[in-house]
Every structure is written in C-alpha cells, then in structure tokens.
PDB file of C-alpha atoms in Angstrom:
ATOM      1  CA  UNK Y   1     253.116  23.475 -46.376  1.00  0.00           C
ATOM      2  CA  UNK Y   2     249.530  22.377 -46.958  1.00  0.00           C
ATOM      3  CA  UNK Y   3     246.864  23.109 -44.393  1.00  0.00           C
ATOM      4  CA  UNK Y   4     245.476  19.994 -42.675  1.00  0.00           C
ATOM      5  CA  UNK Y   5     241.739  20.137 -42.006  1.00  0.00           C
ATOM      6  CA  UNK Y   6     239.837  17.546 -39.989  1.00  0.00           C
ATOM      7  CA  UNK Y   7     236.153  17.330 -40.920  1.00  0.00           C
ATOM      8  CA  UNK Y   8     234.150  15.214 -38.470  1.00  0.00           C
ATOM      9  CA  UNK Y   9     231.069  13.813 -40.205  1.00  0.00           C
ATOM     10  CA  UNK Y  10     227.976  12.011 -38.997  1.00  0.00           C
ATOM     11  CA  UNK Y  11     226.304  11.815 -42.419  1.00  0.00           C
ATOM     12  CA  UNK Y  12     223.845  14.610 -41.646  1.00  0.00           C
ATOM     13  CA  UNK Y  13     223.078  17.584 -43.849  1.00  0.00           C
ATOM     14  CA  UNK Y  14     224.983  19.751 -41.354  1.00  0.00           C
ATOM     15  CA  UNK Y  15     228.195  17.759 -41.730  1.00  0.00           C
ATOM     16  CA  UNK Y  16     227.753  17.639 -45.523  1.00  0.00           C
ATOM     17  CA  UNK Y  17     227.593  21.439 -45.533  1.00  0.00           C
ATOM     18  CA  UNK Y  18     230.742  21.691 -43.428  1.00  0.00           C
ATOM     19  CA  UNK Y  19     232.560  19.428 -45.871  1.00  0.00           C
ATOM     20  CA  UNK Y  20     231.297  21.406 -48.879  1.00  0.00           C
ATOM     21  CA  UNK Y  21     232.394  24.740 -47.376  1.00  0.00           C
ATOM     22  CA  UNK Y  22     235.793  23.275 -46.492  1.00  0.00           C
ATOM     23  CA  UNK Y  23     236.286  21.980 -50.028  1.00  0.00           C
ATOM     24  CA  UNK Y  24     235.146  25.272 -51.575  1.00  0.00           C
ATOM     25  CA  UNK Y  25     237.309  27.585 -49.475  1.00  0.00           C
ATOM     26  CA  UNK Y  26     240.373  25.386 -48.916  1.00  0.00           C
ATOM     27  CA  UNK Y  27     241.026  23.735 -52.301  1.00  0.00           C
ATOM     28  CA  UNK Y  28     244.695  22.940 -51.615  1.00  0.00           C
ATOM     29  CA  UNK Y  29     244.205  21.565 -48.120  1.00  0.00           C
ATOM     30  CA  UNK Y  30     244.692  17.993 -46.999  1.00  0.00           C
ATOM     31  CA  UNK Y  31     241.224  16.993 -45.800  1.00  0.00           C
ATOM     32  CA  UNK Y  32     240.537  14.072 -43.484  1.00  0.00           C
ATOM     33  CA  UNK Y  33     236.965  12.934 -42.929  1.00  0.00           C
ATOM     34  CA  UNK Y  34     236.446  11.475 -39.456  1.00  0.00           C
ATOM     35  CA  UNK Y  35     233.525   9.425 -38.202  1.00  0.00           C
ATOM     36  CA  UNK Y  36     233.336   8.687 -34.478  1.00  0.00           C
ATOM     37  CA  UNK Y  37     231.501   5.555 -33.373  1.00  0.00           C
ATOM     38  CA  UNK Y  38     229.918   6.323 -30.004  1.00  0.00           C
ATOM     39  CA  UNK Y  39     230.205   3.269 -27.697  1.00  0.00           C
ATOM     40  CA  UNK Y  40     226.820   4.067 -26.139  1.00  0.00           C
ATOM     41  CA  UNK Y  41     225.212   3.677 -29.578  1.00  0.00           C
ATOM     42  CA  UNK Y  42     226.761   0.226 -29.894  1.00  0.00           C
ATOM     43  CA  UNK Y  43     225.626  -0.767 -26.395  1.00  0.00           C
ATOM     44  CA  UNK Y  44     222.064   0.407 -27.017  1.00  0.00           C
ATOM     45  CA  UNK Y  45     221.999  -1.418 -30.360  1.00  0.00           C
ATOM     46  CA  UNK Y  46     222.683  -4.736 -28.660  1.00  0.00           C
ATOM     47  CA  UNK Y  47     219.548  -4.303 -26.499  1.00  0.00           C
ATOM     48  CA  UNK Y  48     220.850  -6.878 -24.058  1.00  0.00           C
ATOM     49  CA  UNK Y  49     221.164  -6.039 -20.355  1.00  0.00           C
ATOM     50  CA  UNK Y  50     224.193  -8.333 -20.034  1.00  0.00           C
ATOM     51  CA  UNK Y  51     226.380  -7.648 -23.028  1.00  0.00           C
ATOM     52  CA  UNK Y  52     228.457 -10.546 -24.248  1.00  0.00           C
ATOM     53  CA  UNK Y  53     231.976  -9.144 -24.855  1.00  0.00           C
ATOM     54  CA  UNK Y  54     232.312 -11.069 -28.113  1.00  0.00           C
ATOM     55  CA  UNK Y  55     228.974  -9.742 -29.333  1.00  0.00           C
ATOM     56  CA  UNK Y  56     229.962  -6.200 -28.325  1.00  0.00           C
ATOM     57  CA  UNK Y  57     233.253  -6.514 -30.278  1.00  0.00           C
ATOM     58  CA  UNK Y  58     231.347  -7.818 -33.289  1.00  0.00           C
ATOM     59  CA  UNK Y  59     228.894  -4.904 -33.101  1.00  0.00           C
ATOM     60  CA  UNK Y  60     231.759  -2.429 -32.793  1.00  0.00           C
ATOM     61  CA  UNK Y  61     233.518  -3.982 -35.773  1.00  0.00           C
ATOM     62  CA  UNK Y  62     230.295  -3.849 -37.814  1.00  0.00           C
ATOM     63  CA  UNK Y  63     229.784  -0.187 -36.882  1.00  0.00           C
ATOM     64  CA  UNK Y  64     233.359   0.676 -37.881  1.00  0.00           C
ATOM     65  CA  UNK Y  65     233.062  -1.199 -41.193  1.00  0.00           C
ATOM     66  CA  UNK Y  66     229.748   0.496 -42.003  1.00  0.00           C
ATOM     67  CA  UNK Y  67     231.214   3.919 -41.164  1.00  0.00           C
ATOM     68  CA  UNK Y  68     234.217   3.244 -43.414  1.00  0.00           C
ATOM     69  CA  UNK Y  69     231.959   2.172 -46.256  1.00  0.00           C
ATOM     70  CA  UNK Y  70     229.801   5.284 -45.895  1.00  0.00           C
ATOM     71  CA  UNK Y  71     232.825   7.573 -45.582  1.00  0.00           C
ATOM     72  CA  UNK Y  72     234.069   6.205 -48.902  1.00  0.00           C
ATOM     73  CA  UNK Y  73     230.901   7.553 -50.566  1.00  0.00           C
ATOM     74  CA  UNK Y  74     231.707  11.056 -49.252  1.00  0.00           C
ATOM     75  CA  UNK Y  75     235.465  10.940 -49.711  1.00  0.00           C
ATOM     76  CA  UNK Y  76     237.206  12.265 -52.807  1.00  0.00           C
ATOM     77  CA  UNK Y  77     240.329  10.599 -54.185  1.00  0.00           C
ATOM     78  CA  UNK Y  78     242.632  13.232 -52.700  1.00  0.00           C
ATOM     79  CA  UNK Y  79     241.035  13.066 -49.231  1.00  0.00           C
ATOM     80  CA  UNK Y  80     241.707  10.803 -46.269  1.00  0.00           C
ATOM     81  CA  UNK Y  81     239.291   9.063 -43.939  1.00  0.00           C
ATOM     82  CA  UNK Y  82     239.432   7.758 -40.399  1.00  0.00           C
ATOM     83  CA  UNK Y  83     237.053   5.954 -38.065  1.00  0.00           C
ATOM     84  CA  UNK Y  84     237.517   6.128 -34.301  1.00  0.00           C
ATOM     85  CA  UNK Y  85     235.545   4.894 -31.298  1.00  0.00           C
ATOM     86  CA  UNK Y  86     234.820   7.034 -28.244  1.00  0.00           C
ATOM     87  CA  UNK Y  87     233.043  10.062 -26.894  1.00  0.00           C
ATOM     88  CA  UNK Y  88     232.547  12.151 -30.057  1.00  0.00           C
ATOM     89  CA  UNK Y  89     233.826  15.516 -28.796  1.00  0.00           C
ATOM     90  CA  UNK Y  90     236.860  14.188 -26.947  1.00  0.00           C
ATOM     91  CA  UNK Y  91     237.710  11.748 -29.727  1.00  0.00           C
ATOM     92  CA  UNK Y  92     237.552  14.485 -32.364  1.00  0.00           C
ATOM     93  CA  UNK Y  93     239.900  16.606 -30.246  1.00  0.00           C
ATOM     94  CA  UNK Y  94     242.300  13.682 -29.731  1.00  0.00           C
ATOM     95  CA  UNK Y  95     242.260  12.774 -33.425  1.00  0.00           C
ATOM     96  CA  UNK Y  96     242.930  16.401 -34.398  1.00  0.00           C
ATOM     97  CA  UNK Y  97     245.974  16.470 -32.095  1.00  0.00           C
ATOM     98  CA  UNK Y  98     247.317  13.107 -33.278  1.00  0.00           C
ATOM     99  CA  UNK Y  99     246.898  14.010 -36.949  1.00  0.00           C
ATOM    100  CA  UNK Y 100     248.285  17.526 -36.319  1.00  0.00           C
ATOM    101  CA  UNK Y 101     245.254  19.249 -37.833  1.00  0.00           C
ATOM    102  CA  UNK Y 102     245.476  22.984 -38.415  1.00  0.00           C
ATOM    103  CA  UNK Y 103     241.693  23.385 -38.359  1.00  0.00           C
ATOM    104  CA  UNK Y 104     238.574  21.424 -37.426  1.00  0.00           C
ATOM    105  CA  UNK Y 105     235.595  22.168 -39.680  1.00  0.00           C
ATOM    106  CA  UNK Y 106     232.206  20.949 -38.563  1.00  0.00           C
ATOM    107  CA  UNK Y 107     228.523  21.539 -38.987  1.00  0.00           C
ATOM    108  CA  UNK Y 108     225.976  22.305 -36.351  1.00  0.00           C
ATOM    109  CA  UNK Y 109     222.253  21.716 -36.177  1.00  0.00           C
ATOM    110  CA  UNK Y 110     221.759  24.692 -33.862  1.00  0.00           C
ATOM    111  CA  UNK Y 111     220.015  22.936 -31.008  1.00  0.00           C
ATOM    112  CA  UNK Y 112     218.855  25.181 -28.204  1.00  0.00           C
ATOM    113  CA  UNK Y 113     217.108  24.901 -24.868  1.00  0.00           C
ATOM    114  CA  UNK Y 114     216.080  21.465 -23.677  1.00  0.00           C
ATOM    115  CA  UNK Y 115     217.352  19.665 -26.810  1.00  0.00           C
ATOM    116  CA  UNK Y 116     220.791  21.200 -26.236  1.00  0.00           C
ATOM    117  CA  UNK Y 117     220.724  20.230 -22.551  1.00  0.00           C
ATOM    118  CA  UNK Y 118     219.558  16.696 -23.325  1.00  0.00           C
ATOM    119  CA  UNK Y 119     221.873  15.897 -26.235  1.00  0.00           C
ATOM    120  CA  UNK Y 120     224.793  18.236 -25.655  1.00  0.00           C
ATOM    121  CA  UNK Y 121     226.912  19.435 -28.521  1.00  0.00           C
ATOM    122  CA  UNK Y 122     230.255  18.129 -29.714  1.00  0.00           C
ATOM    123  CA  UNK Y 123     230.689  21.403 -31.590  1.00  0.00           C
ATOM    124  CA  UNK Y 124     230.157  23.483 -28.467  1.00  0.00           C
ATOM    125  CA  UNK Y 125     232.555  21.332 -26.446  1.00  0.00           C
ATOM    126  CA  UNK Y 126     235.231  21.582 -29.148  1.00  0.00           C
ATOM    127  CA  UNK Y 127     234.889  25.360 -29.442  1.00  0.00           C
ATOM    128  CA  UNK Y 128     235.651  25.547 -25.721  1.00  0.00           C
ATOM    129  CA  UNK Y 129     238.324  22.841 -25.390  1.00  0.00           C
ATOM    130  CA  UNK Y 130     240.076  21.982 -28.675  1.00  0.00           C
ATOM    131  CA  UNK Y 131     243.630  23.123 -29.309  1.00  0.00           C
ATOM    132  CA  UNK Y 132     242.842  23.903 -32.955  1.00  0.00           C
ATOM    133  CA  UNK Y 133     240.655  26.651 -34.383  1.00  0.00           C
ATOM    134  CA  UNK Y 134     237.120  25.496 -35.188  1.00  0.00           C
ATOM    135  CA  UNK Y 135     235.219  26.448 -38.335  1.00  0.00           C
ATOM    136  CA  UNK Y 136     231.516  26.086 -37.514  1.00  0.00           C
ATOM    137  CA  UNK Y 137     229.198  25.883 -40.509  1.00  0.00           C
ATOM    138  CA  UNK Y 138     225.632  26.681 -39.533  1.00  0.00           C
ATOM    139  CA  UNK Y 139     222.572  25.078 -41.047  1.00  0.00           C
ATOM    140  CA  UNK Y 140     222.016  27.682 -43.776  1.00  0.00           C
ATOM    141  CA  UNK Y 141     221.634  27.624 -47.542  1.00  0.00           C
ATOM    142  CA  UNK Y 142     224.904  27.284 -49.406  1.00  0.00           C
ATOM    143  CA  UNK Y 143     226.080  29.383 -52.323  1.00  0.00           C
ATOM    144  CA  UNK Y 144     226.075  27.662 -55.721  1.00  0.00           C
ATOM    145  CA  UNK Y 145     229.896  27.398 -55.627  1.00  0.00           C
ATOM    146  CA  UNK Y 146     229.660  25.536 -52.317  1.00  0.00           C
ATOM    147  CA  UNK Y 147     226.803  23.252 -53.411  1.00  0.00           C
ATOM    148  CA  UNK Y 148     228.907  21.608 -56.084  1.00  0.00           C
ATOM    149  CA  UNK Y 149     231.171  20.264 -53.307  1.00  0.00           C
ATOM    150  CA  UNK Y 150     228.343  18.544 -51.385  1.00  0.00           C
ATOM    151  CA  UNK Y 151     228.657  14.805 -50.771  1.00  0.00           C
ATOM    152  CA  UNK Y 152     225.596  12.586 -51.258  1.00  0.00           C
ATOM    153  CA  UNK Y 153     223.256  12.920 -48.274  1.00  0.00           C
ATOM    154  CA  UNK Y 154     220.624  10.375 -47.392  1.00  0.00           C
ATOM    155  CA  UNK Y 155     219.992   7.240 -45.374  1.00  0.00           C
ATOM    156  CA  UNK Y 156     220.875   9.279 -42.302  1.00  0.00           C
ATOM    157  CA  UNK Y 157     221.446   7.357 -39.030  1.00  0.00           C
ATOM    158  CA  UNK Y 158     221.535  10.492 -36.860  1.00  0.00           C
TER     159      UNK Y 158
END
C-alpha cells in the first residue's frame, strides 16, 4: 500500500522546501498538495465594514480559483491537489483525517518571540494536535538531490 502524504502549501519558500523533501524521500508516495484559504484573509480583502454576502462569496470563489491555478504550477502529474476554506491548522488536520493521510509534511519559517505570539503557527498547532505524524522541514539549505524537486517559487502572497 502506498503512503499518503498531505503537503500543505502557502506558496512560500518554506512550503516549497517541504514539498521538495517529501518528493525526494518518498518517491512512491501519493502526494496531495493542500492550500487553505483563510476566511479572515477574504474578509480583510473586501475592506468593507458591512460585507455583502454575495460579494464575500465571490471573493471566496476567486481566492479558491486562484489557489487552484497556483497549485497547478506546483503539482506534478502524479500528484493531487485540494483547496479548502477555514482556519489553516484545524483545516489541515481535518483534511488529513478525511483523506486518510499517513503523514503531514510542512515547512516552517521558524518564528519566535513576539512574531510567534502575534501570528501563531499552524505547524506548532499540528505537532500538538494532529492525529498523523508531522514532518517539519526547517528553513535550511537543501541538498542538491532535494533541490531538483523544488516547485517554482515567486509571486508570494504570504
């Protein structure tokens, strides 16, 4: 039976590294790339104190479509992709359960102190609460073998 690995991505260098390491060390695995649209990002993008429900749905749909388009640039032919909406950490955990992932592989930007307090960390939450093992890829230089598995990085929204 093939190992199923969920790789949450946010199109940062950290998530690109996690995907590259996963591809390099788990060549026979079924890999699913997941992007989570955070509802608070959609609400802040509307910049309207009274959000029109139709406008909010349109913004959500646009965000999901854009995420799908960008995931396609990272995804290989033998990989899957998914887009979900919700709190990133909890949604990643829920998606991993629903998809029956054996492993969650994700990058971290190693925030500490006030930045960590202010922004929190989906990775940290998942390490504490997810039902699956978590592979955390730190923001370090990759070996040449791993670099050839990197997706294109740029035009970063995060």
